[in-house]
Tab-separated table of C-alpha atoms and ligand atoms in Angstrom:
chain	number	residue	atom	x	y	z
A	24	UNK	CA	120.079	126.709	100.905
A	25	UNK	CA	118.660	125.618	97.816
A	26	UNK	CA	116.930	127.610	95.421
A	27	UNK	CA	113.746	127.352	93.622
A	28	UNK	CA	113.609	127.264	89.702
A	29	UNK	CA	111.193	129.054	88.119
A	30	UNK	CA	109.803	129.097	84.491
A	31	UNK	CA	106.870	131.890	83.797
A	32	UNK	CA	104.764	131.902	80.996
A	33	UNK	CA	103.475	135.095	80.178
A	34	UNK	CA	106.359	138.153	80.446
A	35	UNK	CA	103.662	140.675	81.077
A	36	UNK	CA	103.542	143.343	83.939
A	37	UNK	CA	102.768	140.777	86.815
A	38	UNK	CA	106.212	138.760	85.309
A	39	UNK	CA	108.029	142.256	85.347
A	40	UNK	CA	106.945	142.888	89.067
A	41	UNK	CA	108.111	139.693	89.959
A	42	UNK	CA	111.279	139.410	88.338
A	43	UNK	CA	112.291	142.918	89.452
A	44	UNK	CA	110.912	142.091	93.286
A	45	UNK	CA	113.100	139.594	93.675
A	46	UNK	CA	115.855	141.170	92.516
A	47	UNK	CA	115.106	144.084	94.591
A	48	UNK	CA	114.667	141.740	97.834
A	49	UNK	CA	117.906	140.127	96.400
A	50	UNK	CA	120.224	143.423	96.692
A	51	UNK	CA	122.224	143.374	100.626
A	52	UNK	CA	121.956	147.676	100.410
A	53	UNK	CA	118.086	147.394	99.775
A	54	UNK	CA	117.296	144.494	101.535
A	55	UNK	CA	114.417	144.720	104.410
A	56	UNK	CA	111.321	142.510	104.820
A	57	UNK	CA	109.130	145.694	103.956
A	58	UNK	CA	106.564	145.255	101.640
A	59	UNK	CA	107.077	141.009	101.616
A	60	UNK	CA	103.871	139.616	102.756
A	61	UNK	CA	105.903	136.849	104.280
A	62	UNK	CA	109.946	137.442	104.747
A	63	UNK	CA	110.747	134.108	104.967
A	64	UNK	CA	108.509	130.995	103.672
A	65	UNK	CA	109.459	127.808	105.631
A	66	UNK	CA	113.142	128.219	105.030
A	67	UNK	CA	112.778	130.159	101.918
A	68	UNK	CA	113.896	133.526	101.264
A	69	UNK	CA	112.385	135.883	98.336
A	70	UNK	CA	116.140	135.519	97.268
A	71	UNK	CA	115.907	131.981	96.590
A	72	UNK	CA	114.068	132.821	93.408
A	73	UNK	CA	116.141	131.906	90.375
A	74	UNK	CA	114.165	132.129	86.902
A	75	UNK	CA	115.507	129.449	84.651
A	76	UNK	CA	113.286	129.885	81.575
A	77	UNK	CA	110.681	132.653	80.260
A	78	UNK	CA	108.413	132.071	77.290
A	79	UNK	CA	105.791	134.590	75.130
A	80	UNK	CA	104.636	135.484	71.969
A	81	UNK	CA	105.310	138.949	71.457
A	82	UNK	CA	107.993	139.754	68.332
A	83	UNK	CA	109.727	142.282	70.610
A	84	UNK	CA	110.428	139.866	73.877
A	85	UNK	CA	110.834	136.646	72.045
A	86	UNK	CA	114.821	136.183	71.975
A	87	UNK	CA	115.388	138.614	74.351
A	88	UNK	CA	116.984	137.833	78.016
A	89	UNK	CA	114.428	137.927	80.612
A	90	UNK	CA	115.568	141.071	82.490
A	91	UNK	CA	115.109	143.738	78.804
A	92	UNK	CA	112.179	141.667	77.735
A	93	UNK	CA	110.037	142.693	81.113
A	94	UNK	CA	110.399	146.778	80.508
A	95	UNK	CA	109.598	145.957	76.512
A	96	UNK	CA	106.197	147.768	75.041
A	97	UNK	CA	103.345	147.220	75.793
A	98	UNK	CA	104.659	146.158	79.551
A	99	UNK	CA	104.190	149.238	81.363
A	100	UNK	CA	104.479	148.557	85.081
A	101	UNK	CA	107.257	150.672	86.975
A	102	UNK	CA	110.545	150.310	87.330
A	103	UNK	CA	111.497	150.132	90.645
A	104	UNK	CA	114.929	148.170	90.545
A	105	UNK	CA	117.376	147.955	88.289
A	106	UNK	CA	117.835	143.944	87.073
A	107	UNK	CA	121.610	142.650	85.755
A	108	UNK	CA	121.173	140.439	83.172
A	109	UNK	CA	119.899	137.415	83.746
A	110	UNK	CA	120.954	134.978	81.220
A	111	UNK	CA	117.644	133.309	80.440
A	112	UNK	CA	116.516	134.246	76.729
A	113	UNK	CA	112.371	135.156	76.294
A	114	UNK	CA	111.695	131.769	73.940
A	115	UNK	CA	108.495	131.359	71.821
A	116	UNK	CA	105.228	129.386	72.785
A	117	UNK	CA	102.150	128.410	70.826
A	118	UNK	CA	100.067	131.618	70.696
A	119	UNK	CA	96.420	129.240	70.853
A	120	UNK	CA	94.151	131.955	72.265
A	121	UNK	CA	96.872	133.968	73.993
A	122	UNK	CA	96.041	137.744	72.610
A	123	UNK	CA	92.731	138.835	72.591
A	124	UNK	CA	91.118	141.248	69.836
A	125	UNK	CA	92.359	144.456	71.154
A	126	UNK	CA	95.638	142.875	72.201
A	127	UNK	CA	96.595	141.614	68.744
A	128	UNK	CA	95.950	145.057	67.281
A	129	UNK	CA	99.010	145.965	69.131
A	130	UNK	CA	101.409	143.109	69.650
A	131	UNK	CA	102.853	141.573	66.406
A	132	UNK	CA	103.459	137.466	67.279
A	133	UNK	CA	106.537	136.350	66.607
A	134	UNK	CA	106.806	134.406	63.649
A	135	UNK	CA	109.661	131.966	64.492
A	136	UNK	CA	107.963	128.081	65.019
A	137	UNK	CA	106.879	127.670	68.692
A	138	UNK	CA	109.485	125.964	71.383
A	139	UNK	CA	109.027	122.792	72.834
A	140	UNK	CA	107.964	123.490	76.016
A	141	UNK	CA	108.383	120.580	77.792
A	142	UNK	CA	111.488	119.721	76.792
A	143	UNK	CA	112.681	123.620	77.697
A	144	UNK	CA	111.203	123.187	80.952
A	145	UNK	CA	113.189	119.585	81.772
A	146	UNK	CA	116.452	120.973	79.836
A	147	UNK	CA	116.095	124.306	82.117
A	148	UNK	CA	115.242	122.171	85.017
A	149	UNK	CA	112.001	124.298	85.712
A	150	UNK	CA	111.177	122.663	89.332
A	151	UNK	CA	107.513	125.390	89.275
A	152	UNK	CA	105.916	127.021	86.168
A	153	UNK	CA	104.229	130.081	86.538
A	154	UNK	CA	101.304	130.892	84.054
A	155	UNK	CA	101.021	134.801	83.645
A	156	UNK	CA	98.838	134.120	80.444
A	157	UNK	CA	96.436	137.318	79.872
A	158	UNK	CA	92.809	136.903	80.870
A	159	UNK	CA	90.626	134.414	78.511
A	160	UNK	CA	93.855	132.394	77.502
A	161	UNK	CA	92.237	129.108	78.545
A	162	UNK	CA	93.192	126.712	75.710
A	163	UNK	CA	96.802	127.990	76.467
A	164	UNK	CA	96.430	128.123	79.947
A	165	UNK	CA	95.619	124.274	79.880
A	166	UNK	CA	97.868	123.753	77.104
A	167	UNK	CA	101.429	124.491	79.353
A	168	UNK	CA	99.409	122.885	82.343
A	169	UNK	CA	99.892	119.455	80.041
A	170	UNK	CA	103.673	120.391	79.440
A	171	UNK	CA	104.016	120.757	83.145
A	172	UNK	CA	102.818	117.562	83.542
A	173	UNK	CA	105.257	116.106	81.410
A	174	UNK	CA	108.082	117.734	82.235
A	175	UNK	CA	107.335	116.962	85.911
A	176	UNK	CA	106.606	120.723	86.821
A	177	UNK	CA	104.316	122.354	89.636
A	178	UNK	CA	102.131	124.772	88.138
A	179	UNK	CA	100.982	128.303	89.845
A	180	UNK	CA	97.800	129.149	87.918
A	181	UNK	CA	98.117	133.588	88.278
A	182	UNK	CA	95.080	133.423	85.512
A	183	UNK	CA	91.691	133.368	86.146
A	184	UNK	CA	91.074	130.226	83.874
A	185	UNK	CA	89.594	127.269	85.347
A	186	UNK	CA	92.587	124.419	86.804
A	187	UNK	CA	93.377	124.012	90.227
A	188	UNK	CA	89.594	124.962	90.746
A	189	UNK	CA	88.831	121.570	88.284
A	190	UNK	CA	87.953	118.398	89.327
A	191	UNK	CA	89.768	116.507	86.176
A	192	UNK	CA	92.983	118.618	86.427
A	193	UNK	CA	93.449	118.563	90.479
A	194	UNK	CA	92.813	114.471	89.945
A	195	UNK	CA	95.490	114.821	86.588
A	196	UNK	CA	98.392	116.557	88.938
A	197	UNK	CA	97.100	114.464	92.488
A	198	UNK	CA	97.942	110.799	90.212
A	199	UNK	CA	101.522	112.872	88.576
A	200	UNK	CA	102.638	113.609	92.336
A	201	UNK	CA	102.939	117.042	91.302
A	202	UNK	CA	101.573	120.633	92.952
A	203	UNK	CA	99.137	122.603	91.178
A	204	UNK	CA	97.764	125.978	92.482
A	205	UNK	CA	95.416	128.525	91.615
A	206	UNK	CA	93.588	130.107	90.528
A	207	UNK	CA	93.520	133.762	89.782
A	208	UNK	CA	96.019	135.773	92.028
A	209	UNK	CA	94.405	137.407	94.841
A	210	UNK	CA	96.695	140.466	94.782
A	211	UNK	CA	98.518	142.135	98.217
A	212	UNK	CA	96.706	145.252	98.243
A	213	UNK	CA	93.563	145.061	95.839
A	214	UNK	CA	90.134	145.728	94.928
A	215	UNK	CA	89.118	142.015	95.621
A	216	UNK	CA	90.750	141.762	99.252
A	217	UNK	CA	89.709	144.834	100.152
A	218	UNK	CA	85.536	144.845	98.852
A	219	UNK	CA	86.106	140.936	100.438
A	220	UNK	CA	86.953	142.474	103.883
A	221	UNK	CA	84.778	145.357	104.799
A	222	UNK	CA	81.634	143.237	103.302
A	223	UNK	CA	83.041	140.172	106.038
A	224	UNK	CA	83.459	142.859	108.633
A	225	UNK	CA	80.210	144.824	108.044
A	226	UNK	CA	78.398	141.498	107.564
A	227	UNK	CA	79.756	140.274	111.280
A	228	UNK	CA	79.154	143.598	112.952
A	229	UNK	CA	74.717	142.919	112.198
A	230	UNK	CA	75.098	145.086	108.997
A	231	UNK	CA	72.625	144.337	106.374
A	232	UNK	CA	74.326	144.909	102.905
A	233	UNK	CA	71.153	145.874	100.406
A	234	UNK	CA	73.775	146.341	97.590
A	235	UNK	CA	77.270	147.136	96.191
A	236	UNK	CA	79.940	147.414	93.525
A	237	UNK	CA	83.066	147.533	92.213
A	238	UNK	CA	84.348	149.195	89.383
A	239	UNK	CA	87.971	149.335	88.266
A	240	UNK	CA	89.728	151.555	85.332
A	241	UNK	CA	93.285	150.741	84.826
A	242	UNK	CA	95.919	151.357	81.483
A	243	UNK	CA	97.294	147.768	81.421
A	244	UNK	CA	96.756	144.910	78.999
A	245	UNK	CA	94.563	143.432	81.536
A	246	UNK	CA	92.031	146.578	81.574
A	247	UNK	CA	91.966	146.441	77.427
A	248	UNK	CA	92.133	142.711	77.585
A	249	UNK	CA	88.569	143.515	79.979
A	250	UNK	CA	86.760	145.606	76.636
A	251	UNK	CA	86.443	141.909	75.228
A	252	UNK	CA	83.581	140.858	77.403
A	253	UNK	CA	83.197	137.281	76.374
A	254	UNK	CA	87.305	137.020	77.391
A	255	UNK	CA	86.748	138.937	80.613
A	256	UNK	CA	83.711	137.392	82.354
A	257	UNK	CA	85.376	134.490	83.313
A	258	UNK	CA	87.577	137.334	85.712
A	259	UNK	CA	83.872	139.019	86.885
A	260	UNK	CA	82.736	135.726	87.679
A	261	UNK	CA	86.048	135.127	90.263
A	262	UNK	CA	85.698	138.590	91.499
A	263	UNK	CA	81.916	138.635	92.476
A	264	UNK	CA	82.406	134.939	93.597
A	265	UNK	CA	84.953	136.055	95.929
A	266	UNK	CA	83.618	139.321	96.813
A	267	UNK	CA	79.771	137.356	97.551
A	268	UNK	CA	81.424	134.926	100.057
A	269	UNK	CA	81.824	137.608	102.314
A	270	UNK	CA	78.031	137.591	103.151
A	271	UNK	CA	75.714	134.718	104.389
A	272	UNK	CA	73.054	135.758	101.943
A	273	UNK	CA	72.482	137.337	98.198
A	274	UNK	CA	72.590	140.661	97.397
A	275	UNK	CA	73.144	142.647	94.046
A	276	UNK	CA	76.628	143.079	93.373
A	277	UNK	CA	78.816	144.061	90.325
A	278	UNK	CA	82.407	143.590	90.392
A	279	UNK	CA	84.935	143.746	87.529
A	280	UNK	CA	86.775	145.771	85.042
A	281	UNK	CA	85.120	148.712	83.382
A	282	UNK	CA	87.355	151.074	80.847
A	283	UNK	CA	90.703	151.342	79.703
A	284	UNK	CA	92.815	154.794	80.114
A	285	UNK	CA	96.115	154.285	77.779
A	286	UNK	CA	97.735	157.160	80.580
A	287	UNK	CA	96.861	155.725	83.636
A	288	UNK	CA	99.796	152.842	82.691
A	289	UNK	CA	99.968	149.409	85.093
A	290	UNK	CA	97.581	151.778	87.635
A	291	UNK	CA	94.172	150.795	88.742
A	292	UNK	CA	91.356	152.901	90.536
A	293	UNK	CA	88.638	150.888	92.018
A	294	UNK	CA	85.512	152.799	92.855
A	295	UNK	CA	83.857	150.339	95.774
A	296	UNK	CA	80.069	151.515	96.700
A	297	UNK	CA	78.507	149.567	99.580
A	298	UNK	CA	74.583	150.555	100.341
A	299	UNK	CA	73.450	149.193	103.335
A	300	UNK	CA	71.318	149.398	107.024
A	301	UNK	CA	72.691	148.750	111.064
A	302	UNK	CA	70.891	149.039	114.463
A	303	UNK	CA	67.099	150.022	113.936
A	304	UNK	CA	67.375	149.961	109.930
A	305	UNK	CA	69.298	153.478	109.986
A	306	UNK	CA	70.748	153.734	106.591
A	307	UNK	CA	74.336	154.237	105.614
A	308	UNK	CA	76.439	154.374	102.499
A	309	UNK	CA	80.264	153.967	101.739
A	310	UNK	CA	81.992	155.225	98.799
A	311	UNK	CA	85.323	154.755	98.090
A	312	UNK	CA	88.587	154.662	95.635
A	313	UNK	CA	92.047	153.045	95.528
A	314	UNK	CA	94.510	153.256	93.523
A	315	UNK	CA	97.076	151.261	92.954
A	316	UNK	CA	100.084	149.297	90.568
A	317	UNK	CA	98.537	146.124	89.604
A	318	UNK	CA	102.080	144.429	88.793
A	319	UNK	CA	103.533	144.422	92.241
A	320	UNK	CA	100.333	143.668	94.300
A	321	UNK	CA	100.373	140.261	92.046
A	322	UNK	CA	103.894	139.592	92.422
A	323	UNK	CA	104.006	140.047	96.535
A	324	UNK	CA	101.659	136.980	96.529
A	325	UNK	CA	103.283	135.056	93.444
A	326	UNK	CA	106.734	135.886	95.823
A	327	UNK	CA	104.684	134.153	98.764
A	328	UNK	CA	103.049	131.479	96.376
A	329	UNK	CA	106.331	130.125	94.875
A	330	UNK	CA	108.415	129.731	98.104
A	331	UNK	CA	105.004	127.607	99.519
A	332	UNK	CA	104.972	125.422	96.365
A	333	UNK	CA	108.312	125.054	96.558
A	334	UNK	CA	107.749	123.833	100.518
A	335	UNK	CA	104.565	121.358	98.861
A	336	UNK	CA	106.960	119.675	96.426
A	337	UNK	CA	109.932	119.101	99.038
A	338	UNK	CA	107.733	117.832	101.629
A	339	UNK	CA	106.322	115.633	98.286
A	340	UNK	CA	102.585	116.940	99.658
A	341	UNK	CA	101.108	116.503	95.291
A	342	UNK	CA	97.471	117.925	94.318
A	343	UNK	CA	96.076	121.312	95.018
A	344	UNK	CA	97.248	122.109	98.849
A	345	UNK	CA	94.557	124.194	100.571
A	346	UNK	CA	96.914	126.712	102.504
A	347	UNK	CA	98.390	127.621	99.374
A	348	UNK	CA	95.353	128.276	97.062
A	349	UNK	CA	93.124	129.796	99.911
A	350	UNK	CA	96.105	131.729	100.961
A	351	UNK	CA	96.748	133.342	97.677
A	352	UNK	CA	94.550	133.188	94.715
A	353	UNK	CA	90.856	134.457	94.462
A	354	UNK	CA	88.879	131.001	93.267
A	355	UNK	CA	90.469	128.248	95.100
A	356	UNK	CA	89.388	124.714	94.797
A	357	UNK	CA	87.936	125.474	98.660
A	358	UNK	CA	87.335	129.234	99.809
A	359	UNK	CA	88.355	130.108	103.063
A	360	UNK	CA	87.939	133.185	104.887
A	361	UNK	CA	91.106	135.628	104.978
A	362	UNK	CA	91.990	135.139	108.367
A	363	UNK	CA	91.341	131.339	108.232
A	364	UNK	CA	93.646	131.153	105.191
A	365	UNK	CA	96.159	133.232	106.697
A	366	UNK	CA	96.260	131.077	109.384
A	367	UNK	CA	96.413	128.117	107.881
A	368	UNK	CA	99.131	129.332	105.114
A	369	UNK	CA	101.625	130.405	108.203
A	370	UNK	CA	100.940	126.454	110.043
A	371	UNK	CA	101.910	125.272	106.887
A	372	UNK	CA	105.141	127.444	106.051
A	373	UNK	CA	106.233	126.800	109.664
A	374	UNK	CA	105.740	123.146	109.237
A	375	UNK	CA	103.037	122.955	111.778
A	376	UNK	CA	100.783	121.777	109.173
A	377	UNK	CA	102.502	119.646	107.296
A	378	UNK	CA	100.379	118.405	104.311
A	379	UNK	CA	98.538	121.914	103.879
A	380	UNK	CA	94.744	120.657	104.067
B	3	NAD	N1	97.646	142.405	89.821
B	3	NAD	C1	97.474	141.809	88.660
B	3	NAD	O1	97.873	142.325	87.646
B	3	NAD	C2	96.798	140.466	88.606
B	3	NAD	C3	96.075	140.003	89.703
B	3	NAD	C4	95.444	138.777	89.629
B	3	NAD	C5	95.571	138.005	88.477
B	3	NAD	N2	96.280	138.480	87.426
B	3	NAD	C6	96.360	137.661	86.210
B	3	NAD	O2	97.708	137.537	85.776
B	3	NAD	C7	97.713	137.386	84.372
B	3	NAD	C8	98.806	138.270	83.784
B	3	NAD	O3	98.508	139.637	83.981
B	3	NAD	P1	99.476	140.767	83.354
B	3	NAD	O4	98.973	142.064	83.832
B	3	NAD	O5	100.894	140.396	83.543
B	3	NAD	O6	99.097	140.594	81.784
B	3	NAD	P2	99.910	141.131	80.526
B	3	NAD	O7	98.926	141.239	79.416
B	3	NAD	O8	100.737	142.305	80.881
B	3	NAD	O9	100.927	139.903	80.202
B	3	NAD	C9	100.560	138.721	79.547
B	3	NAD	C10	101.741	138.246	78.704
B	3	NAD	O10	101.399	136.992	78.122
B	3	NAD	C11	101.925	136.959	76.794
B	3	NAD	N3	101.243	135.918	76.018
B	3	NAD	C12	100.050	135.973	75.373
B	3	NAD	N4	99.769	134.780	74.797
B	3	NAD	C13	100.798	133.953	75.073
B	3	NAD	C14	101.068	132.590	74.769
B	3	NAD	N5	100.208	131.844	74.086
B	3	NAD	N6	102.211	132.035	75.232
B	3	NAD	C15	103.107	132.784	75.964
B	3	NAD	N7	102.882	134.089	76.291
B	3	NAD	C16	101.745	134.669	75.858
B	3	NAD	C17	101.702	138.397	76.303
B	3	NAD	O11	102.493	138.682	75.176
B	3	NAD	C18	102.094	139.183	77.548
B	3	NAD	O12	103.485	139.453	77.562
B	3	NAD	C19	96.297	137.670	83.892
B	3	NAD	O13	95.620	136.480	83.607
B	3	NAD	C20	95.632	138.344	85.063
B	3	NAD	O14	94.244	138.088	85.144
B	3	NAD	C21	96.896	139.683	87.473
């Protein structure tokens, strides 16, 4: 079986989950399909996940191999499996507009000159690059999308910055032959899914929604990224996009990030509050909380993501393939309902659906 190279950019929480999930999926004694969204992708296993290169900014991950560099400060997602070394040294990017205000308070940038990426990503033979950039990074974000492109890589877009949803840069991968994805993860279990499903179900059962939010406080990078409005409202705009779809007509709605607690770590609560009226304009409200650990609810779908890429560029299928975005990210280039995408993500994986539109 062959396996699938990956190069991430970004060794954040989401790259920690990932890294450590596929180990964990990886290990005989704690192997079991629980928790994968999919066990097997076409012939792909989680397994089949080999990380060839790893690149950031930060002083204290730069230089370090992948597998210390994901439990470094300010990471702070769990651990939940132990991860041999892997061999692959953290290398340095072009910061751009990586780090936003609050972020480069606490991250010192590494001060050695920048790789070259492309050349990293051909010399590590990186078949699918990952971009784990924080929220707001787009110069960056389009700035290793061009590397790809040279280097001849697919490109998973995890960020909420604007790519596989763009005209110019679906046209700019379609004409290289090569995959691009995105964008913005949808995660396994979170607030997005979740607000996107009861408003669908509600909506289909003759509800009337009058109004509703979403709130979320979390303790990652990503919640204190979310203080710096003008970086964060690209990720409200994705969320309430999403979130709106559900319903056939306009109604208020807030979704998005709203406060950093340092204690609550990689957790998130998300208060949902739906208002709304059923069968002779009787009145009802919902009110209700999750919690849970951003970093492994992004890298169950990244796991899922990668191995369907990975399918796009054997079966030489270039541009932004529908089952894959739909499937997994929260602003694809054509929204599909959950069930629809679901659908159409297992055709494709089974090789039903061969080209993925
Ligand atoms: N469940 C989730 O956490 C989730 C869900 C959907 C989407 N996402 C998206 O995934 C992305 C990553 O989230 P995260 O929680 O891992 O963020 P994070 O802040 O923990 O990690 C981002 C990493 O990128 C590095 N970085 C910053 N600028 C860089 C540059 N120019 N070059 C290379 N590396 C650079 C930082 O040092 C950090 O290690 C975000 O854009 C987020 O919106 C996350």
């Amino acid at each position: 079986m062959s396996k699938i190279n990956v190069a991430v950019i970004g060794v954040g929480n989401c790259c920690s989950a990932l890294v450590q999930g596929v180990h964990y999926y990886r290990t005989s004694s704690q192997r079991s399909s629980y928790g994968l969204m999919s066990e097997r992708v076409g012939q792909y296993d989680a397994k089949d996940i080999e990380f060839v290169a790893a690149i950031d900014v930060n002083q204290k991950k730069v230089g370090r191999d992948l597998s210390e560099a994901i439990f470094l400060d300010p990471n702070n997602t769990p651990r939940f499996s132990a991860v041999p070394r892997i061999g692959v040294i953290v290398k340095k990017g072009p910061l751009l507009d990586g780090l936003g205000n609050h972020a480069k308070e606490l991250i010192h940038v590494d001060s050695s000159k920048p790789s070259n990426i492309s050349e990293l990503l051909r010399e590590s033979e990186a078949e699918i690059l990952v971009n784990l950039l924080p929220t707001g990074a787009k110069r960056a974000t389009q700035y290793y999308a061009e590397q790809a492109l040279k280097a001849g890589c697919a490109f998973v877009n995890g960020t909420p910055s604007k790519l596989a949803s763009d005209k110019n840069w679906q046209k700019r991968f379609k004409s290289a032959r090569l995959q691009l994805v995105g964008d913005d993860i949808k995660n396994q279990v979170g607030s997005t899914v979740l607000h996107e499903t009861i408003l669908r179900m509600l909506s289909m059962r003759g509800v009337r929604i009058d109004e509703s939010y979403q709130l979320d406080i979390g303790g990652g990078m990503e919640s204190l990224n979310a203080l710096d409005r003008d970086r964060s409202i690209i990720k409200r705009k994705v969320k309430i996009g999403t979130v709106s779809s559900a319903v056939p007509y306009k109604f208020p709605i807030v979704a998005g990030s709203s406060d950093y607690v340092e204690f609550m770590k990689n957790s998130r609560t998300s208060h949902f509050w739906i208002k709304g009226k059923y069968f002779g304009k009787s009145e009802f409200t919902l009110d209700m909380t999750l919690n849970v650990v951003e970093g492994p609810s992004c890298a169950a779908v990244l796991v899922d993501v990668i191995r369907a890429t990975k399918i796009a560029r054997d079966r030489k299928i270039a541009g932004t393939p529908i089952a894959i975005c739909a499937y997994g990210f929260k602003q694809p280039p054509e929204r599909l309902s959950f069930d629809e995408a679901t659908r159409l993500f297992g055709e494709f994986s089974a090789g039903r659906r061969r080209k993925g539109s």
